Tab-separated table of C-alpha atoms in Angstrom:
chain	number	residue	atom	x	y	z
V	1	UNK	CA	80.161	61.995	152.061
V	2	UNK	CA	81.670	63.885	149.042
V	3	UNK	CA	85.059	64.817	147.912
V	4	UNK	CA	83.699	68.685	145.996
V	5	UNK	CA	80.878	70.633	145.262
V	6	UNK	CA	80.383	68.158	142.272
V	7	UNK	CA	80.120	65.474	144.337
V	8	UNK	CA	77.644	67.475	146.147
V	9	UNK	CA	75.043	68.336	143.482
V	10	UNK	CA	75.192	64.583	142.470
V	11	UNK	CA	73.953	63.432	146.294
V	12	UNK	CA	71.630	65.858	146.325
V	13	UNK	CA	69.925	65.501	142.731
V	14	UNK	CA	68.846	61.922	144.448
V	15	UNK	CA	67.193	63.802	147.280
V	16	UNK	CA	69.758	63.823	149.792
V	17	UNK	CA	69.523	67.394	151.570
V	18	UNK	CA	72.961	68.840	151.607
V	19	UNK	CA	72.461	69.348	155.743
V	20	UNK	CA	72.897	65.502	155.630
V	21	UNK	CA	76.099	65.458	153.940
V	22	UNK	CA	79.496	64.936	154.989
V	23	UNK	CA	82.650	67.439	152.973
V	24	UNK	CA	85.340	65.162	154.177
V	25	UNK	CA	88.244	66.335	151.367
V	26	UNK	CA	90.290	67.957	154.373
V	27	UNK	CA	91.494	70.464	151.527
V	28	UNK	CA	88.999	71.948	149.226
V	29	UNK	CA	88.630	75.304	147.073
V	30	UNK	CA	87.269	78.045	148.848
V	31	UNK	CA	85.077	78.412	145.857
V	32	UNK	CA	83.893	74.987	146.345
V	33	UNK	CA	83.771	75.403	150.099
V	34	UNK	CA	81.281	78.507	149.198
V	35	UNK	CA	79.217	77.050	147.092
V	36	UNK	CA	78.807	73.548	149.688
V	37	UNK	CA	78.058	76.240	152.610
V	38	UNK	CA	75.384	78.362	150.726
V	39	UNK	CA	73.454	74.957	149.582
V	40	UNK	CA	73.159	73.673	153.463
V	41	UNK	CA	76.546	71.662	153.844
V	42	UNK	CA	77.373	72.711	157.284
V	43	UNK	CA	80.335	69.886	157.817
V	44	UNK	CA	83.991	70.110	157.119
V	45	UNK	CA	86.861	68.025	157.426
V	46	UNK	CA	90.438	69.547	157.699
V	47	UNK	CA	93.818	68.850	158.417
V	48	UNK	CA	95.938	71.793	158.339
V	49	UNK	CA	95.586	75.533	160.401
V	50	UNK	CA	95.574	76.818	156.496
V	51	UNK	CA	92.584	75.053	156.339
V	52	UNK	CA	90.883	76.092	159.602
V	53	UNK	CA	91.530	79.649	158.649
V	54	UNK	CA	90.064	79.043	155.181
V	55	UNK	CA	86.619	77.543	156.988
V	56	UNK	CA	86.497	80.528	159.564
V	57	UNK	CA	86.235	82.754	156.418
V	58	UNK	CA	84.216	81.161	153.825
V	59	UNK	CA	81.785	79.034	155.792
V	60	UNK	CA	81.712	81.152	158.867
V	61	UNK	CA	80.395	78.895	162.086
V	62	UNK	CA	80.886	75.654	160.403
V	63	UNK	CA	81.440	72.623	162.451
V	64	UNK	CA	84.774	71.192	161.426
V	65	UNK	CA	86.374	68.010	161.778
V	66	UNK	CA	89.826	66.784	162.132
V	67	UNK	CA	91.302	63.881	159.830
V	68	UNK	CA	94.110	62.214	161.679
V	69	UNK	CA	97.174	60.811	160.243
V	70	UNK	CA	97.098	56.780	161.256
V	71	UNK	CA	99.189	53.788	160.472
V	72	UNK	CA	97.863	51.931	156.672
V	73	UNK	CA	100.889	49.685	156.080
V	74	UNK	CA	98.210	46.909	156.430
V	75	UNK	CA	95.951	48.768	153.313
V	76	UNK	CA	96.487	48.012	149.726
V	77	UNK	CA	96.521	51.767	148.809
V	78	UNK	CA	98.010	53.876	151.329
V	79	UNK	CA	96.274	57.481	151.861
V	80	UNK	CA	98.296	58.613	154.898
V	81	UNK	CA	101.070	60.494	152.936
V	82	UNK	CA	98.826	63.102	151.179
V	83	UNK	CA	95.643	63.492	154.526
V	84	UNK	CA	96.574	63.800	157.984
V	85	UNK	CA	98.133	65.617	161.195
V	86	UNK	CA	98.691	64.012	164.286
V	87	UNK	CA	96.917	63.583	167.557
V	88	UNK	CA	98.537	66.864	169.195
V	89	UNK	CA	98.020	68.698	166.183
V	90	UNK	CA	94.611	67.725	165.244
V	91	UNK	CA	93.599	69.033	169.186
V	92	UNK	CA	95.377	72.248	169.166
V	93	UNK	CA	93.619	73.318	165.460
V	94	UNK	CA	90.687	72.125	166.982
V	95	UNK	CA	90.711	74.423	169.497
V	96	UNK	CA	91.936	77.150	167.135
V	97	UNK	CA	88.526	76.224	165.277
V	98	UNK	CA	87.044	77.068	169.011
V	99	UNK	CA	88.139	80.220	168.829
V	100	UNK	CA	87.592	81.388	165.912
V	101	UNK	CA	83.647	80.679	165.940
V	102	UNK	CA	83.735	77.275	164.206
V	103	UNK	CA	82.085	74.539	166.054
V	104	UNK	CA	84.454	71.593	167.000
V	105	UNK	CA	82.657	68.686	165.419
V	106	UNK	CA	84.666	65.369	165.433
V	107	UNK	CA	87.472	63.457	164.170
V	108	UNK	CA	88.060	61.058	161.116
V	109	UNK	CA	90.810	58.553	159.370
V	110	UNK	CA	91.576	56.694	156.725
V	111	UNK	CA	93.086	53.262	157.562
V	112	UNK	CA	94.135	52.894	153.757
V	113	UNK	CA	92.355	51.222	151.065
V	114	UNK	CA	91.115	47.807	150.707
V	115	UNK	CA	92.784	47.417	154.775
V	116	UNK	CA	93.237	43.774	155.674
V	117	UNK	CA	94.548	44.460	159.154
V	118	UNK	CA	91.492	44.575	161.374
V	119	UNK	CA	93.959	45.893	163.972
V	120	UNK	CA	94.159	49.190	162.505
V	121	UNK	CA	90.968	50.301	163.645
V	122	UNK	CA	91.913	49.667	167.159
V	123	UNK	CA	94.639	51.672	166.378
V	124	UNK	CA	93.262	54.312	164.565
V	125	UNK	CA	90.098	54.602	166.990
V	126	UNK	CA	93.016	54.797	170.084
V	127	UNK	CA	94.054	57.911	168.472
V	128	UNK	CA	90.107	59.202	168.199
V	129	UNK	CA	90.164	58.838	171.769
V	130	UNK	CA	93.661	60.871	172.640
V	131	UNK	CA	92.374	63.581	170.811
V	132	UNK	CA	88.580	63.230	172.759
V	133	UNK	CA	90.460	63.409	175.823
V	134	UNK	CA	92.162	66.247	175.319
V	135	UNK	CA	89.428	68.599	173.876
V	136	UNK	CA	87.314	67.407	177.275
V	137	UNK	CA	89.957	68.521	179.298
V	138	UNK	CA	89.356	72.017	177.866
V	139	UNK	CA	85.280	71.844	178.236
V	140	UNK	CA	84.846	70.698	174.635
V	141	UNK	CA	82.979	67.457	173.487
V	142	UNK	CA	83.203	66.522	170.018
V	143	UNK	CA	79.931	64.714	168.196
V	144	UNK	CA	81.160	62.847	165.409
V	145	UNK	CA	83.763	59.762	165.367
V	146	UNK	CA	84.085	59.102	161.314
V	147	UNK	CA	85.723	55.372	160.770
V	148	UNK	CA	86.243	56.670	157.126
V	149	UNK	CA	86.756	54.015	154.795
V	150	UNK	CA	89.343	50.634	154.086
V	151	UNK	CA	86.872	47.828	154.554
V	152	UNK	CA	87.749	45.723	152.315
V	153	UNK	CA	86.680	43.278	149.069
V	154	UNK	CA	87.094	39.988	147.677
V	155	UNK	CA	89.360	40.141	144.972
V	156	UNK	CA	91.726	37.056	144.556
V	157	UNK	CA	93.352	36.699	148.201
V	158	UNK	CA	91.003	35.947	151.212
V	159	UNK	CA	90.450	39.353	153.489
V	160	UNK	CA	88.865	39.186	157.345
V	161	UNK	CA	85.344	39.039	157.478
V	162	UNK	CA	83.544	42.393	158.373
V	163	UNK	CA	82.176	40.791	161.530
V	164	UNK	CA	86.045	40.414	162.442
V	165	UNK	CA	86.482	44.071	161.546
V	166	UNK	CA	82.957	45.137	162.971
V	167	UNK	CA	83.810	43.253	166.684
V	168	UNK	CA	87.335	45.022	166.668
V	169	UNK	CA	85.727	48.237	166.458
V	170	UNK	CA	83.027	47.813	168.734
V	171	UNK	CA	86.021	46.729	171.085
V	172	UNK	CA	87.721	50.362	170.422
V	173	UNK	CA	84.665	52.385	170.405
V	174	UNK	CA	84.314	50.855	174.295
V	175	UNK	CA	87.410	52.587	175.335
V	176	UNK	CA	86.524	56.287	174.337
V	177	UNK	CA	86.037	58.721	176.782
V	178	UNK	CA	82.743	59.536	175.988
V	179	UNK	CA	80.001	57.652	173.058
V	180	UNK	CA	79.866	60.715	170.158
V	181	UNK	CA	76.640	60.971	168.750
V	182	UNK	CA	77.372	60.246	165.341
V	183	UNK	CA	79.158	57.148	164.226
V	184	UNK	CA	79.995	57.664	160.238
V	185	UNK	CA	81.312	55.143	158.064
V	186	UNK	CA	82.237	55.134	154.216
V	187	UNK	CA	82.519	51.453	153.383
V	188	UNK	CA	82.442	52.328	149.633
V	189	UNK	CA	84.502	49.567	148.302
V	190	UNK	CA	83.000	47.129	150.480
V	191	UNK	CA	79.592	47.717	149.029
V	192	UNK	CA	79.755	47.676	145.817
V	193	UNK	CA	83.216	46.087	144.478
V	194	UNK	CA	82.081	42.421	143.891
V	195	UNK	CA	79.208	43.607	141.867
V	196	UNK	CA	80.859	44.955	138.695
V	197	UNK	CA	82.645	42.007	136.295
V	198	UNK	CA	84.328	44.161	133.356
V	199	UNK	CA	83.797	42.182	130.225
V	200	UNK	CA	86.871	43.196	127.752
V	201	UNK	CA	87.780	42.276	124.379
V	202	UNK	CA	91.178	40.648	123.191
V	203	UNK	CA	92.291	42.948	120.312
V	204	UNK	CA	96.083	41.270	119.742
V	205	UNK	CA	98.659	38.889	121.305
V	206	UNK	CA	102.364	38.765	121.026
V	207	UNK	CA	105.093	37.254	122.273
V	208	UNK	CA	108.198	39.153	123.395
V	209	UNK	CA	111.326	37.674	124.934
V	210	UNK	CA	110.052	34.555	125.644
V	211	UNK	CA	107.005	36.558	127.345
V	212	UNK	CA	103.178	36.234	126.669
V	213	UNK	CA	101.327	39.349	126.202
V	214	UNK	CA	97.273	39.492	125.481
V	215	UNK	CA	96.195	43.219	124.576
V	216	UNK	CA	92.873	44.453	125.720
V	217	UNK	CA	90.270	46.642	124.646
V	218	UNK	CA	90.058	48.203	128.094
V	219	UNK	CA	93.066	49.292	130.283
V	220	UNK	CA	94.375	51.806	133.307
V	221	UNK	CA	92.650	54.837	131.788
V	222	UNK	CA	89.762	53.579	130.746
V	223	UNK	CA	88.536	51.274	134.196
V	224	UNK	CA	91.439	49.886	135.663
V	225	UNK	CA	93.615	52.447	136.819
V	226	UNK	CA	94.465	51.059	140.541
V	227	UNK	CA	95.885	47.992	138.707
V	228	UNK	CA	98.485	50.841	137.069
V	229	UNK	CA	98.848	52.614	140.241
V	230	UNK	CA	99.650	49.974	142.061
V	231	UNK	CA	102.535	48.452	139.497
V	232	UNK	CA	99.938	45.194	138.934
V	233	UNK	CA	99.850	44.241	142.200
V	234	UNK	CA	96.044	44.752	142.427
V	235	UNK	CA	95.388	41.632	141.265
V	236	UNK	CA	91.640	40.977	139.898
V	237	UNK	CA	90.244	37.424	139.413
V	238	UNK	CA	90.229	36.569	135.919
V	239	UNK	CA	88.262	34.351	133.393
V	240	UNK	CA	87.876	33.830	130.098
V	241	UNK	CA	85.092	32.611	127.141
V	242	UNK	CA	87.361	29.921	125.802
V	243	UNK	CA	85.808	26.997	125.503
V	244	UNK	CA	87.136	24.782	128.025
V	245	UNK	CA	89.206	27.173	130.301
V	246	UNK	CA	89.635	24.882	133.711
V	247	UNK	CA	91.366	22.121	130.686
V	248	UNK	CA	93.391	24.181	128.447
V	249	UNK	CA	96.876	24.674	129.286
V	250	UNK	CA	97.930	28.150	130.788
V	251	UNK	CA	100.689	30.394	130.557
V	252	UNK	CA	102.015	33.318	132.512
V	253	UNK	CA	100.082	36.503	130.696
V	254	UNK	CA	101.400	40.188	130.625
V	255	UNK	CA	97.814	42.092	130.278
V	256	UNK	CA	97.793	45.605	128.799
V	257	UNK	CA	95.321	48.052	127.924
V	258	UNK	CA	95.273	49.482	124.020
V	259	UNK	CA	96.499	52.889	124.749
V	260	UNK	CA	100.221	54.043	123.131
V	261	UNK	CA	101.386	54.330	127.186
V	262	UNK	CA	103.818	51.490	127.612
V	263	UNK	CA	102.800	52.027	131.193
V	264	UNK	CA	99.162	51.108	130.659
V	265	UNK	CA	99.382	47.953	131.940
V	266	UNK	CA	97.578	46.053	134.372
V	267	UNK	CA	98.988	42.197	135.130
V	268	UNK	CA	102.266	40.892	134.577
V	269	UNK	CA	101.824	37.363	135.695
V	270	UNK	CA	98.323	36.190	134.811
V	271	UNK	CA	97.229	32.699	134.614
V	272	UNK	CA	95.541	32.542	130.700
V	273	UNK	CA	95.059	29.987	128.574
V	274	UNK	CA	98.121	29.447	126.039
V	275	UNK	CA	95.259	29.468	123.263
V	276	UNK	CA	93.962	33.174	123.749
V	277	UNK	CA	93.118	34.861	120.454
V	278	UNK	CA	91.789	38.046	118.857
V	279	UNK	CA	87.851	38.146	120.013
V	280	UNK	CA	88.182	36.087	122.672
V	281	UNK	CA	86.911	37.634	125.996
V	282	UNK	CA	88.647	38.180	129.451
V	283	UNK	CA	86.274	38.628	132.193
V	284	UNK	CA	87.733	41.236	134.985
V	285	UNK	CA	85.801	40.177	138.542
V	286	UNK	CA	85.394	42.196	141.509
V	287	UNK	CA	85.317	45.600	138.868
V	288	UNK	CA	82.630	47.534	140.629
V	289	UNK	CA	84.744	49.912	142.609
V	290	UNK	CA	87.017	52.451	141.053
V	291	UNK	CA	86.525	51.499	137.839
V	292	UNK	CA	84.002	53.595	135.614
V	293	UNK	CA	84.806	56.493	138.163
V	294	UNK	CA	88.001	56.864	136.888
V	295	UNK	CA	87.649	55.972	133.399
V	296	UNK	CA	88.833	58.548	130.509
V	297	UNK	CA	88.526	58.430	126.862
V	298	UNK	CA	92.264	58.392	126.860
V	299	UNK	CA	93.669	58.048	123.029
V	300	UNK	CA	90.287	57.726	121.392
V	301	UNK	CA	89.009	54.408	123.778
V	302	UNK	CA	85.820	54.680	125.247
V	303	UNK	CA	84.925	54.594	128.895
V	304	UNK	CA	83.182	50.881	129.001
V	305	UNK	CA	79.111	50.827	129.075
V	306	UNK	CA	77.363	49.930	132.163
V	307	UNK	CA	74.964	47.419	132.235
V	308	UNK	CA	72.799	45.908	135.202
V	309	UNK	CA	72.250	42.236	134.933
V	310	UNK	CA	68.795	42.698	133.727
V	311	UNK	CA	70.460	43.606	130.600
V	312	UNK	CA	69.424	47.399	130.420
V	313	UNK	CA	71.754	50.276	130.410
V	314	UNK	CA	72.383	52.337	133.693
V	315	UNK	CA	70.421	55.051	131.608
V	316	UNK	CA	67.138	53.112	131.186
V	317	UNK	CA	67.121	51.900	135.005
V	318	UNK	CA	64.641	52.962	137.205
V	319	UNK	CA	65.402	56.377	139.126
V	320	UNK	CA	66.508	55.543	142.741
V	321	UNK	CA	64.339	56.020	145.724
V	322	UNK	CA	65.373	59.387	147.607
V	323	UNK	CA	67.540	58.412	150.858
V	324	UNK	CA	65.871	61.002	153.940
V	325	UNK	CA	69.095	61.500	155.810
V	326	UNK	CA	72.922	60.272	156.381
V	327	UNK	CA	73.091	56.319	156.587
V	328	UNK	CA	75.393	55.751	159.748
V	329	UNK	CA	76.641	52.793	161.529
């Protein structure tokens, strides 16, 4: 599943054909949706009739599918405001797509980022089938149901199990009017959050109005941008290299990257020891989603190196085995 033609050439330089691939950025350039077409890419997600027109003419017999605007207030980072039309909507342009030679594929959501409301796929999936029963009304069957992403991560609050999530959508995918013959899934987060620890440097401390700050050599633009978006309420389990960190006293920590943006910071309220110093080192947990991907060089600080537990860089590891085709669940 990929988000541009970037995206695109990065799947397949691993082996992945582009047939195999999912476009699921319901609004893309046409140069990119060009470009996807000519390399094999045959499937497109959309959520607007702007959209469906711009498929018709630059990938010509596409199949198409619709993303669906659902309820995320249970998600950590709401996506519903930017992607998504509603279940009448998303039937009619499918049928528009009908007639104007694309091939009505399927449907998709997003239930929100990091989602810890296993309800919402119910909910979500309820609207998959509306729209199903609709299109079958007017002779067309859809192949593709795509649970998009949301699964959530362990981070510092307990989240649902995935069996929990897993047996609440097997529950939903019972009451569709028909089994599509593609189940997709982009559990993204899920996979690979809890792998990454970000290992950061301590470059200063101050106090100011009665308030602790430690200074880091990382920050929002450089790895930890969803802490910033989210106004620090992504909250990332912390430790230290102090000596004796479970006995020293702690105090309530502001923790900010090293950038000049007085808005480049992460936590207001974190639990440090009172003794952190310049050189000491805060270890970020649960840093292996969303991090590196959206790290700049922002004011001269680097993006942060990537190393595998073996100790070697990302660089020296072994090149990955080619996946044949489209893992779905």
């Amino acid at each position: 599943e990929v988000a541009s033609a970037a995206e695109l050439k990065l799947v397949t330089a691993t082996g992945v054909p582009a047939s195999a691939v999912l476009y699921s950025n319901p609004v893309k350039p046409p140069g990119h949706i060009v470009e996807a077409y000519a390399s094999g890419l045959y499937r497109f997600a959309f959520d607007s009739e702007p959209e469906v027109h711009k498929l018709a003419r630059y990938a010509p017999g596409a199949s198409v599918y619709a993303r669906l605007r659902v309820n995320d207030e249970g998600s950590m980072f709401p996506l519903s405001k930017k992607f998504g039309t509603s279940v009448d909507e998303a039937a009619r342009l499918l049928e528009l797509a009908h007639g104007l030679d694309l091939v009505p594929y399927g449907v998709t959501f997003h239930v929100g980022s990091q989602c810890t409301t296993p309800m919402a796929w119910d909910r979500a999936l309820e609207d998959c089938a509306a729209v199903m029963r609709r299109l079958l009304r007017r002779g067309i069957r859809l192949l593709m149901v795509d649970l998009g992403g949301g699964l959530p991560a362990r981070y510092t609050a307990p989240v649902p199990e995935l069996a929990t999530i897993a047996s609440v959508i097997r529950t939903a995918l019972t009451r569709l009017p028909y089994q599509p013959a593609l189940l997709a899934a982009e559990p993204g987060r899920y996979l690979v959050a809890e792998s990454g620890v970000l290992a950061a440097s301590v470059i200063g401390v101050a106090d100011r109005d009665g308030q602790r700050w430690a200074f880091l050599d990382v920050g929002g633009y450089n790895g930890l941008m969803e802490a910033v978006q989210t106004g620090g309420r992504w909250l990332f389990p912390l430790l230290t290299s102090r000596p004796d960190p479970f006995r020293e006293s702690t105090v309530p920590t502001v923790v900010t990257g090293p950038s000049c943006d007085s808005s480049d910071t992460m936590f207001y309220d974190a639990s440090l020891p009172a003794g952190l110093e310049v050189g000491d080192r805060v270890y970020i947990g649960s840093a292996g989603a969303y991090t590196n991907a959206y790290a700049t060089a922002f004011n001269g600080f680097p993006v942060p190196t990537l190393h595998f537990v073996d100790g070697r860089p990302v660089a020296q590891r072994p090149v990955p085995v080619p996946v044949p085709a489209l893992v779905t669940v």
